[in-house]
Short mmCIF file of N, CA, C and O in Angstrom, two decimals:
data_model
loop_
_atom_site.label_atom_id
_atom_site.label_comp_id
_atom_site.label_asym_id
_atom_site.label_seq_id
_atom_site.Cartn_x
_atom_site.Cartn_y
_atom_site.Cartn_z
N MET A 1 87.07 95.68 102.16
CA MET A 1 86.03 95.80 103.16
C MET A 1 85.74 94.44 103.78
O MET A 1 85.61 93.45 103.06
N ILE A 2 85.66 94.38 105.07
CA ILE A 2 85.37 93.13 105.77
C ILE A 2 83.90 92.79 105.68
O ILE A 2 83.03 93.65 105.85
N ASN A 3 83.62 91.53 105.42
CA ASN A 3 82.27 91.02 105.43
C ASN A 3 82.01 90.49 106.83
O ASN A 3 82.59 89.49 107.24
N SER A 4 81.14 91.13 107.58
CA SER A 4 80.92 90.74 108.97
C SER A 4 80.30 89.35 109.09
O SER A 4 80.34 88.74 110.16
N ASP A 5 79.76 88.80 108.00
CA ASP A 5 79.25 87.43 108.01
C ASP A 5 80.39 86.42 108.19
O ASP A 5 80.14 85.27 108.52
N GLN A 6 81.62 86.85 107.97
CA GLN A 6 82.78 85.97 108.12
C GLN A 6 83.42 86.10 109.51
O GLN A 6 84.46 85.52 109.76
N ASN A 7 82.77 86.84 110.41
CA ASN A 7 83.26 86.95 111.78
C ASN A 7 82.98 85.66 112.53
O ASN A 7 81.90 85.07 112.40
N PHE A 8 83.94 85.24 113.33
CA PHE A 8 83.73 84.14 114.26
C PHE A 8 84.18 84.63 115.63
O PHE A 8 85.30 85.11 115.79
N ARG A 9 83.29 84.51 116.59
CA ARG A 9 83.55 85.02 117.94
C ARG A 9 83.63 83.85 118.91
O ARG A 9 82.79 82.94 118.88
N TRP A 10 84.65 83.87 119.78
CA TRP A 10 84.75 82.89 120.86
C TRP A 10 84.99 83.63 122.16
O TRP A 10 85.82 84.55 122.21
N GLN A 11 84.24 83.26 123.16
CA GLN A 11 84.48 83.78 124.49
C GLN A 11 84.04 82.76 125.51
O GLN A 11 83.05 82.05 125.32
N LYS A 12 84.82 82.65 126.55
CA LYS A 12 84.53 81.71 127.61
C LYS A 12 85.19 82.21 128.88
O LYS A 12 86.29 82.75 128.85
N VAL A 13 84.52 82.02 130.00
CA VAL A 13 85.08 82.37 131.29
C VAL A 13 85.56 81.09 131.96
O VAL A 13 84.84 80.10 132.03
N LYS A 14 86.79 81.12 132.42
CA LYS A 14 87.39 79.98 133.13
C LYS A 14 88.20 80.55 134.29
O LYS A 14 89.01 81.46 134.09
N ASN A 15 87.99 80.02 135.47
CA ASN A 15 88.68 80.49 136.67
C ASN A 15 88.53 82.00 136.87
O ASN A 15 89.47 82.68 137.26
N GLY A 16 87.35 82.51 136.53
CA GLY A 16 87.06 83.92 136.72
C GLY A 16 87.67 84.84 135.68
O GLY A 16 87.56 86.06 135.79
N LEU A 17 88.32 84.29 134.65
CA LEU A 17 88.96 85.09 133.60
C LEU A 17 88.22 84.91 132.27
O LEU A 17 87.95 83.79 131.85
N LEU A 18 87.94 86.04 131.63
CA LEU A 18 87.33 86.00 130.31
C LEU A 18 88.41 85.72 129.26
O LEU A 18 89.49 86.31 129.30
N HIS A 19 88.11 84.84 128.33
CA HIS A 19 88.96 84.55 127.17
C HIS A 19 88.11 84.95 125.96
O HIS A 19 87.02 84.40 125.78
N PHE A 20 88.61 85.88 125.13
CA PHE A 20 87.77 86.47 124.10
C PHE A 20 88.56 86.82 122.85
O PHE A 20 89.68 87.32 122.93
N ALA A 21 87.97 86.57 121.69
CA ALA A 21 88.51 87.08 120.42
C ALA A 21 87.44 86.95 119.34
O ALA A 21 86.53 86.12 119.42
N ILE A 22 87.57 87.78 118.33
CA ILE A 22 86.79 87.68 117.10
C ILE A 22 87.79 87.61 115.95
O ILE A 22 88.71 88.43 115.89
N VAL A 23 87.62 86.64 115.07
CA VAL A 23 88.45 86.57 113.86
C VAL A 23 87.54 86.69 112.65
O VAL A 23 86.40 86.25 112.68
N ASN A 24 88.05 87.31 111.61
CA ASN A 24 87.32 87.42 110.37
C ASN A 24 88.16 86.73 109.30
O ASN A 24 89.24 87.21 108.94
N LEU A 25 87.67 85.58 108.84
CA LEU A 25 88.40 84.74 107.90
C LEU A 25 87.53 84.42 106.69
O LEU A 25 86.33 84.19 106.83
N TYR A 26 88.16 84.39 105.53
CA TYR A 26 87.52 83.87 104.33
C TYR A 26 88.21 82.54 104.04
O TYR A 26 89.43 82.49 103.85
N ILE A 27 87.44 81.45 104.06
CA ILE A 27 87.99 80.11 103.91
C ILE A 27 87.39 79.46 102.67
O ILE A 27 86.17 79.41 102.52
N GLN A 28 88.29 78.95 101.81
CA GLN A 28 87.83 78.33 100.57
C GLN A 28 88.72 77.14 100.24
O GLN A 28 89.95 77.22 100.35
N LYS A 29 88.09 76.06 99.81
CA LYS A 29 88.84 74.88 99.39
C LYS A 29 89.58 75.20 98.09
O LYS A 29 89.08 75.96 97.26
N ASN A 30 90.78 74.64 97.94
CA ASN A 30 91.49 74.79 96.67
C ASN A 30 92.15 73.46 96.31
O ASN A 30 92.14 72.52 97.09
N GLU A 31 92.73 73.38 95.14
CA GLU A 31 93.32 72.14 94.64
C GLU A 31 94.85 72.11 94.72
O GLU A 31 95.45 71.08 94.49
N LYS A 32 95.48 73.23 95.04
CA LYS A 32 96.93 73.35 94.93
C LYS A 32 97.68 73.04 96.21
O LYS A 32 98.71 72.37 96.18
N GLY A 33 97.24 73.55 97.32
CA GLY A 33 97.95 73.40 98.59
C GLY A 33 97.43 74.42 99.58
O GLY A 33 96.75 75.37 99.21
N ASN A 34 97.74 74.20 100.83
CA ASN A 34 97.27 75.12 101.86
C ASN A 34 97.96 76.47 101.74
O ASN A 34 99.16 76.55 101.45
N GLU A 35 97.18 77.51 101.96
CA GLU A 35 97.69 78.88 101.84
C GLU A 35 96.99 79.75 102.87
O GLU A 35 95.77 79.70 103.01
N ILE A 36 97.78 80.52 103.60
CA ILE A 36 97.24 81.51 104.53
C ILE A 36 97.68 82.88 104.04
O ILE A 36 98.88 83.14 103.90
N ILE A 37 96.72 83.73 103.77
CA ILE A 37 96.98 85.08 103.26
C ILE A 37 96.61 86.06 104.36
O ILE A 37 95.46 86.08 104.83
N GLU A 38 97.56 86.87 104.79
CA GLU A 38 97.29 87.86 105.83
C GLU A 38 96.95 89.19 105.15
O GLU A 38 97.80 89.79 104.50
N ASP A 39 95.71 89.60 105.27
CA ASP A 39 95.21 90.79 104.60
C ASP A 39 94.44 91.65 105.61
O ASP A 39 93.25 91.86 105.48
N TYR A 40 95.16 92.11 106.63
CA TYR A 40 94.52 92.85 107.71
C TYR A 40 94.01 94.20 107.21
O TYR A 40 94.75 94.97 106.63
N SER A 41 92.75 94.48 107.47
CA SER A 41 92.13 95.68 106.94
C SER A 41 92.06 96.83 107.94
O SER A 41 91.91 97.98 107.55
N GLY A 42 92.10 96.52 109.23
CA GLY A 42 91.92 97.56 110.22
C GLY A 42 90.48 97.98 110.36
O GLY A 42 90.17 99.09 110.77
N TYR A 43 89.57 97.09 110.06
CA TYR A 43 88.14 97.33 110.22
C TYR A 43 87.83 97.66 111.67
O TYR A 43 88.32 97.02 112.58
N LYS A 44 87.05 98.65 111.91
CA LYS A 44 86.73 99.08 113.28
C LYS A 44 85.48 98.35 113.77
O LYS A 44 84.40 98.52 113.24
N TYR A 45 85.67 97.50 114.79
CA TYR A 45 84.55 96.75 115.35
C TYR A 45 83.78 97.59 116.36
O TYR A 45 82.58 97.66 116.34
N SER A 46 84.46 98.18 117.32
CA SER A 46 83.82 99.04 118.31
C SER A 46 84.88 99.89 118.98
O SER A 46 86.07 99.63 118.85
N SER A 47 84.46 100.86 119.72
CA SER A 47 85.42 101.76 120.35
C SER A 47 86.17 101.10 121.50
O SER A 47 87.23 101.57 121.89
N ASP A 48 85.65 100.02 122.06
CA ASP A 48 86.28 99.37 123.21
C ASP A 48 87.26 98.27 122.83
O ASP A 48 87.99 97.78 123.68
N LEU A 49 87.28 97.86 121.59
CA LEU A 49 88.09 96.72 121.18
C LEU A 49 89.16 97.15 120.19
O LEU A 49 88.98 98.09 119.43
N LEU A 50 90.28 96.43 120.19
CA LEU A 50 91.37 96.69 119.27
C LEU A 50 91.10 96.03 117.94
O LEU A 50 90.63 94.89 117.89
N ASP A 51 91.37 96.71 116.88
CA ASP A 51 91.34 96.07 115.58
C ASP A 51 92.70 96.25 114.94
O ASP A 51 93.43 97.18 115.25
N VAL A 52 93.06 95.35 114.05
CA VAL A 52 94.44 95.23 113.62
C VAL A 52 94.63 95.68 112.18
O VAL A 52 93.83 95.37 111.31
N ARG A 53 95.71 96.38 111.97
CA ARG A 53 96.11 96.77 110.63
C ARG A 53 97.35 95.97 110.25
O ARG A 53 97.76 95.08 110.98
N HIS A 54 97.94 96.28 109.13
CA HIS A 54 99.09 95.51 108.63
C HIS A 54 100.29 95.57 109.57
O HIS A 54 101.00 94.60 109.72
N GLU A 55 100.52 96.69 110.24
CA GLU A 55 101.68 96.82 111.11
C GLU A 55 101.29 96.53 112.55
O GLU A 55 100.20 96.85 112.99
N GLY A 56 102.23 95.95 113.29
CA GLY A 56 102.02 95.74 114.71
C GLY A 56 101.32 94.45 115.06
O GLY A 56 100.96 93.66 114.19
N PHE A 57 101.16 94.20 116.34
CA PHE A 57 100.48 93.01 116.87
C PHE A 57 101.10 91.71 116.37
O PHE A 57 100.40 90.72 116.18
N ASN A 58 102.41 91.71 116.15
CA ASN A 58 103.06 90.54 115.54
C ASN A 58 102.92 89.27 116.36
O ASN A 58 102.75 88.19 115.81
N THR A 59 102.99 89.37 117.69
CA THR A 59 102.83 88.18 118.52
C THR A 59 101.43 87.61 118.34
O THR A 59 101.26 86.39 118.18
N TRP A 60 100.42 88.46 118.35
CA TRP A 60 99.04 87.99 118.20
C TRP A 60 98.83 87.41 116.79
O TRP A 60 98.16 86.39 116.63
N LYS A 61 99.39 88.06 115.79
CA LYS A 61 99.26 87.55 114.42
C LYS A 61 99.92 86.18 114.29
O LYS A 61 99.38 85.28 113.62
N THR A 62 101.07 85.99 114.93
CA THR A 62 101.76 84.70 114.88
C THR A 62 100.92 83.64 115.57
O THR A 62 100.81 82.51 115.09
N GLY A 63 100.30 83.98 116.69
CA GLY A 63 99.43 83.03 117.38
C GLY A 63 98.27 82.59 116.51
O GLY A 63 97.94 81.40 116.44
N LEU A 64 97.64 83.54 115.82
CA LEU A 64 96.53 83.21 114.93
C LEU A 64 97.02 82.32 113.79
O LEU A 64 96.40 81.31 113.47
N ARG A 65 98.14 82.69 113.20
CA ARG A 65 98.69 81.88 112.10
C ARG A 65 99.02 80.46 112.58
O ARG A 65 98.72 79.48 111.90
N ASN A 66 99.61 80.34 113.77
CA ASN A 66 99.94 79.01 114.31
C ASN A 66 98.68 78.18 114.52
O ASN A 66 98.68 76.97 114.25
N GLY A 67 97.62 78.81 114.99
CA GLY A 67 96.36 78.09 115.17
C GLY A 67 95.81 77.61 113.84
O GLY A 67 95.35 76.46 113.72
N LEU A 68 95.86 78.46 112.83
CA LEU A 68 95.34 78.07 111.51
C LEU A 68 96.19 76.96 110.89
O LEU A 68 95.65 76.03 110.28
N GLU A 69 97.50 77.04 111.05
CA GLU A 69 98.37 75.98 110.52
C GLU A 69 98.09 74.65 111.22
O GLU A 69 98.07 73.59 110.59
N PHE A 70 97.84 74.70 112.52
CA PHE A 70 97.45 73.51 113.28
C PHE A 70 96.15 72.92 112.73
O PHE A 70 96.04 71.72 112.48
N ALA A 71 95.15 73.77 112.51
CA ALA A 71 93.87 73.30 111.98
C ALA A 71 94.05 72.70 110.58
O ALA A 71 93.50 71.63 110.28
N LEU A 72 94.82 73.37 109.74
CA LEU A 72 95.06 72.86 108.38
C LEU A 72 95.72 71.49 108.41
O LEU A 72 95.44 70.64 107.55
N SER A 73 96.56 71.25 109.39
CA SER A 73 97.27 69.96 109.47
C SER A 73 96.33 68.80 109.78
O SER A 73 96.69 67.64 109.61
N HIS A 74 95.10 69.10 110.18
CA HIS A 74 94.11 68.06 110.48
C HIS A 74 93.14 67.83 109.33
O HIS A 74 92.19 67.05 109.48
N SER A 75 93.36 68.45 108.21
CA SER A 75 92.48 68.28 107.06
C SER A 75 93.21 67.55 105.94
O SER A 75 94.38 67.80 105.70
N SER A 76 92.50 66.67 105.28
CA SER A 76 93.08 65.98 104.13
C SER A 76 92.89 66.79 102.84
O SER A 76 93.45 66.44 101.81
N ASP A 77 92.11 67.85 102.91
CA ASP A 77 91.90 68.73 101.77
C ASP A 77 92.84 69.93 101.86
O ASP A 77 93.45 70.19 102.88
N PHE A 78 92.93 70.68 100.76
CA PHE A 78 93.71 71.91 100.72
C PHE A 78 92.78 73.11 100.82
O PHE A 78 91.68 73.10 100.26
N TRP A 79 93.27 74.14 101.51
CA TRP A 79 92.44 75.31 101.78
C TRP A 79 93.24 76.59 101.58
O TRP A 79 94.44 76.63 101.83
N THR A 80 92.52 77.64 101.18
CA THR A 80 93.04 79.00 101.22
C THR A 80 92.29 79.71 102.33
O THR A 80 91.06 79.69 102.37
N ILE A 81 93.05 80.31 103.24
CA ILE A 81 92.46 81.09 104.32
C ILE A 81 92.97 82.51 104.20
O ILE A 81 94.17 82.76 104.22
N ARG A 82 92.05 83.43 104.04
CA ARG A 82 92.41 84.86 104.02
C ARG A 82 92.02 85.43 105.37
O ARG A 82 90.86 85.40 105.76
N ILE A 83 93.03 85.93 106.09
CA ILE A 83 92.78 86.59 107.37
C ILE A 83 92.45 88.04 107.06
O ILE A 83 93.32 88.80 106.65
N ASN A 84 91.20 88.42 107.24
CA ASN A 84 90.78 89.79 106.98
C ASN A 84 91.02 90.68 108.19
O ASN A 84 91.18 91.89 108.05
N GLY A 85 91.02 90.08 109.36
CA GLY A 85 91.25 90.86 110.56
C GLY A 85 90.87 90.09 111.80
O GLY A 85 90.36 88.97 111.73
N PHE A 86 91.15 90.69 112.92
CA PHE A 86 90.64 90.17 114.17
C PHE A 86 90.39 91.32 115.12
O PHE A 86 90.87 92.43 114.93
N CYS A 87 89.61 91.04 116.11
CA CYS A 87 89.24 92.02 117.09
C CYS A 87 89.53 91.43 118.45
O CYS A 87 89.27 90.26 118.70
N ALA A 88 90.10 92.23 119.33
CA ALA A 88 90.57 91.69 120.59
C ALA A 88 90.56 92.77 121.67
O ALA A 88 90.38 93.94 121.40
N SER A 89 90.80 92.30 122.87
CA SER A 89 90.89 93.17 124.03
C SER A 89 92.21 92.91 124.74
O SER A 89 92.57 91.75 124.94
N HIS A 90 92.95 93.95 125.09
CA HIS A 90 94.21 93.75 125.81
C HIS A 90 94.01 92.97 127.10
O HIS A 90 94.89 92.24 127.53
N MET A 91 92.86 93.11 127.70
CA MET A 91 92.60 92.45 128.98
C MET A 91 92.26 90.97 128.82
O MET A 91 92.56 90.18 129.70
N ASP A 92 91.61 90.59 127.74
CA ASP A 92 91.01 89.26 127.64
C ASP A 92 91.52 88.42 126.48
O ASP A 92 90.99 87.34 126.23
N THR A 93 92.51 88.91 125.74
CA THR A 93 92.99 88.24 124.54
C THR A 93 94.50 88.13 124.59
O THR A 93 95.17 88.99 125.13
N ASN A 94 95.01 87.05 124.00
CA ASN A 94 96.45 86.92 123.77
C ASN A 94 96.63 86.07 122.51
O ASN A 94 95.65 85.68 121.85
N ALA A 95 97.86 85.77 122.15
CA ALA A 95 98.15 85.05 120.92
C ALA A 95 97.51 83.66 120.92
O ALA A 95 97.03 83.18 119.88
N THR A 96 97.49 83.01 122.06
CA THR A 96 96.94 81.66 122.15
C THR A 96 95.43 81.68 121.98
O THR A 96 94.86 80.84 121.27
N ILE A 97 94.77 82.63 122.59
CA ILE A 97 93.32 82.75 122.46
C ILE A 97 92.95 83.05 121.01
O ILE A 97 92.00 82.47 120.47
N LEU A 98 93.70 83.93 120.36
CA LEU A 98 93.43 84.22 118.95
C LEU A 98 93.64 82.98 118.08
O LEU A 98 92.84 82.70 117.19
N GLY A 99 94.72 82.26 118.33
CA GLY A 99 94.98 81.05 117.56
C GLY A 99 93.87 80.03 117.71
O GLY A 99 93.42 79.43 116.73
N TYR A 100 93.42 79.84 118.93
CA TYR A 100 92.34 78.88 119.18
C TYR A 100 91.04 79.33 118.52
O TYR A 100 90.29 78.51 117.97
N THR A 101 90.76 80.62 118.56
CA THR A 101 89.57 81.14 117.89
C THR A 101 89.64 80.86 116.40
O THR A 101 88.64 80.49 115.77
N GLY A 102 90.83 81.00 115.81
CA GLY A 102 91.03 80.64 114.40
C GLY A 102 90.77 79.16 114.15
O GLY A 102 90.15 78.78 113.15
N VAL A 103 91.24 78.30 115.05
CA VAL A 103 91.00 76.85 114.93
C VAL A 103 89.50 76.59 114.92
O VAL A 103 88.98 75.86 114.06
N LEU A 104 88.77 77.18 115.87
CA LEU A 104 87.33 76.95 115.96
C LEU A 104 86.58 77.48 114.73
O LEU A 104 85.63 76.85 114.25
N ALA A 105 87.02 78.62 114.21
CA ALA A 105 86.40 79.18 113.01
C ALA A 105 86.61 78.23 111.82
O ALA A 105 85.68 78.00 111.03
N PHE A 106 87.81 77.68 111.71
CA PHE A 106 88.11 76.75 110.62
C PHE A 106 87.26 75.48 110.75
O PHE A 106 86.70 74.98 109.77
N ILE A 107 87.16 74.96 111.96
CA ILE A 107 86.34 73.76 112.19
C ILE A 107 84.89 74.03 111.80
O ILE A 107 84.26 73.21 111.13
N LYS A 108 84.36 75.17 112.21
CA LYS A 108 82.97 75.51 111.89
C LYS A 108 82.74 75.58 110.38
O LYS A 108 81.74 75.10 109.87
N GLU A 109 83.69 76.17 109.68
CA GLU A 109 83.53 76.37 108.24
C GLU A 109 83.74 75.08 107.44
O GLU A 109 83.14 74.90 106.39
N THR A 110 84.60 74.20 107.93
CA THR A 110 85.02 73.04 107.13
C THR A 110 84.53 71.69 107.65
O THR A 110 84.64 70.69 106.95
N ASP A 111 84.03 71.66 108.87
CA ASP A 111 83.58 70.42 109.51
C ASP A 111 84.69 69.40 109.72
O ASP A 111 84.41 68.20 109.83
N ILE A 112 85.95 69.83 109.80
CA ILE A 112 87.01 68.88 110.14
C ILE A 112 86.88 68.49 111.61
O ILE A 112 86.20 69.16 112.38
N VAL A 113 87.52 67.40 111.96
CA VAL A 113 87.49 66.92 113.35
C VAL A 113 88.92 66.96 113.89
O VAL A 113 89.85 66.46 113.24
N ILE A 114 89.07 67.54 115.05
CA ILE A 114 90.35 67.53 115.77
C ILE A 114 90.11 66.73 117.04
O ILE A 114 89.38 67.18 117.93
N SER A 115 90.70 65.56 117.11
CA SER A 115 90.37 64.62 118.18
C SER A 115 90.78 65.13 119.57
O SER A 115 90.14 64.78 120.55
N ASN A 116 91.80 65.95 119.65
CA ASN A 116 92.25 66.43 120.96
C ASN A 116 91.81 67.87 121.24
O ASN A 116 92.48 68.60 121.97
N LEU A 117 90.67 68.27 120.71
CA LEU A 117 90.22 69.66 120.83
C LEU A 117 90.04 70.07 122.30
O LEU A 117 90.37 71.21 122.66
N GLN A 118 89.54 69.19 123.15
CA GLN A 118 89.38 69.54 124.55
C GLN A 118 90.74 69.79 125.21
O GLN A 118 90.90 70.70 126.01
N GLU A 119 91.73 68.98 124.85
CA GLU A 119 93.09 69.19 125.35
C GLU A 119 93.63 70.55 124.90
O GLU A 119 94.29 71.25 125.66
N VAL A 120 93.35 70.89 123.65
CA VAL A 120 93.80 72.18 123.11
C VAL A 120 93.13 73.32 123.88
O VAL A 120 93.79 74.29 124.26
N GLU A 121 91.83 73.19 124.14
CA GLU A 121 91.14 74.24 124.89
C GLU A 121 91.72 74.37 126.31
O GLU A 121 91.92 75.48 126.80
N ASN A 122 92.02 73.27 126.94
CA ASN A 122 92.64 73.32 128.28
C ASN A 122 93.99 74.04 128.22
O ASN A 122 94.34 74.81 129.12
N PHE A 123 94.76 73.80 127.15
CA PHE A 123 96.03 74.49 126.93
C PHE A 123 95.79 76.00 126.80
O PHE A 123 96.52 76.81 127.38
N VAL A 124 94.75 76.37 126.07
CA VAL A 124 94.42 77.78 125.89
C VAL A 124 94.16 78.45 127.24
O VAL A 124 94.63 79.56 127.50
N PHE A 125 93.46 77.76 128.12
CA PHE A 125 93.17 78.35 129.42
C PHE A 125 94.43 78.59 130.24
O PHE A 125 94.46 79.49 131.07
N THR A 126 95.49 77.83 130.03
CA THR A 126 96.74 78.06 130.76
C THR A 126 97.47 79.30 130.25
O THR A 126 98.38 79.79 130.92
N SER A 127 97.08 79.82 129.09
CA SER A 127 97.77 80.97 128.51
C SER A 127 97.55 82.25 129.29
O SER A 127 98.26 83.23 129.07
N ARG A 128 96.60 82.27 130.18
CA ARG A 128 96.37 83.46 131.01
C ARG A 128 97.14 83.39 132.32
O ARG A 128 97.07 84.30 133.14
N ASN A 129 97.88 82.31 132.55
CA ASN A 129 98.70 82.18 133.76
C ASN A 129 99.86 83.15 133.72
O ASN A 129 100.32 83.56 132.64
N ASP A 130 100.37 83.50 134.87
CA ASP A 130 101.52 84.41 134.96
C ASP A 130 102.67 83.90 134.10
O ASP A 130 103.00 82.73 134.12
N GLY A 131 103.26 84.80 133.34
CA GLY A 131 104.41 84.46 132.52
C GLY A 131 104.08 83.87 131.16
O GLY A 131 104.95 83.72 130.32
N MET A 132 102.83 83.54 130.91
CA MET A 132 102.46 82.91 129.64
C MET A 132 101.77 83.87 128.68
O MET A 132 101.65 83.60 127.51
N ILE A 133 101.34 85.01 129.19
CA ILE A 133 100.50 85.91 128.41
C ILE A 133 101.17 86.36 127.11
O ILE A 133 100.52 86.46 126.08
N ASP A 134 102.46 86.61 127.13
CA ASP A 134 103.16 87.12 125.94
C ASP A 134 103.84 86.02 125.14
O ASP A 134 104.61 86.32 124.22
N LYS A 135 103.57 84.79 125.42
CA LYS A 135 104.20 83.66 124.73
C LYS A 135 103.43 83.33 123.45
O LYS A 135 102.26 83.61 123.30
N ILE A 136 104.15 82.66 122.55
CA ILE A 136 103.57 82.20 121.28
C ILE A 136 103.15 80.74 121.45
O ILE A 136 103.93 79.93 121.94
N PRO A 137 101.94 80.39 121.03
CA PRO A 137 101.51 79.01 121.18
C PRO A 137 102.04 78.09 120.08
O PRO A 137 102.13 78.48 118.92
N ASN A 138 102.40 76.88 120.47
CA ASN A 138 102.66 75.79 119.53
C ASN A 138 101.55 74.79 119.79
O ASN A 138 101.59 74.05 120.77
N PHE A 139 100.54 74.80 118.94
CA PHE A 139 99.35 73.97 119.16
C PHE A 139 99.62 72.49 118.93
O PHE A 139 98.94 71.65 119.50
N ASN A 140 100.60 72.17 118.11
CA ASN A 140 100.93 70.76 117.89
C ASN A 140 101.54 70.13 119.13
O ASN A 140 101.25 68.99 119.46
N GLU A 141 102.38 70.88 119.82
CA GLU A 141 103.07 70.37 121.02
C GLU A 141 102.36 70.77 122.31
O GLU A 141 102.76 70.32 123.39
N LEU A 142 101.35 71.63 122.20
CA LEU A 142 100.67 72.19 123.37
C LEU A 142 101.69 72.76 124.35
O LEU A 142 101.74 72.44 125.53
N ALA A 143 102.52 73.64 123.79
CA ALA A 143 103.59 74.28 124.54
C ALA A 143 103.72 75.73 124.06
O ALA A 143 103.18 76.10 123.01
N PHE A 144 104.45 76.51 124.82
CA PHE A 144 104.66 77.91 124.48
C PHE A 144 106.11 78.13 124.07
O PHE A 144 107.02 77.48 124.60
N ILE A 145 106.31 79.04 123.12
CA ILE A 145 107.66 79.44 122.72
C ILE A 145 107.79 80.94 123.01
O ILE A 145 106.79 81.63 123.19
N ASN A 146 109.00 81.42 123.05
CA ASN A 146 109.24 82.80 123.49
C ASN A 146 109.07 83.86 122.42
O ASN A 146 108.69 84.96 122.70
N GLU A 147 109.43 83.56 121.18
CA GLU A 147 109.48 84.63 120.18
C GLU A 147 108.64 84.30 118.97
O GLU A 147 108.44 83.15 118.62
N ALA A 148 108.21 85.37 118.32
CA ALA A 148 107.40 85.23 117.10
C ALA A 148 108.27 84.89 115.92
O ALA A 148 109.41 85.16 115.85
#
């Protein structure tokens, strides 16, 4: 069961386009090494939004994972992140937006600092441009790749 207290929501309008996602993450410091556990529950947020189960949405899941790996690379501590789910809209969400929402959720929970966060956000806004919507984000290079 998803704990809604672990929801993190990001939405912003840029150039007349809404960028939106909700991620539900459980984040805990550990002593062994960074770990991302994908445990999608398929929790139903609302009738208008998509919620994710174990199968499908692979591009979006890869985008979220890439965002979390990027955030983890900026921490000197080790963390376990359990992805419980995310909620999105086909119109306003893509892999890059989900990844960035994961980055922001991690920052909020851990207080890490990412010095180029504004640059990353500007990169996210380019993800709604023609031809970029279905691309996978590489947050370290601020570039898009074709396949998950």
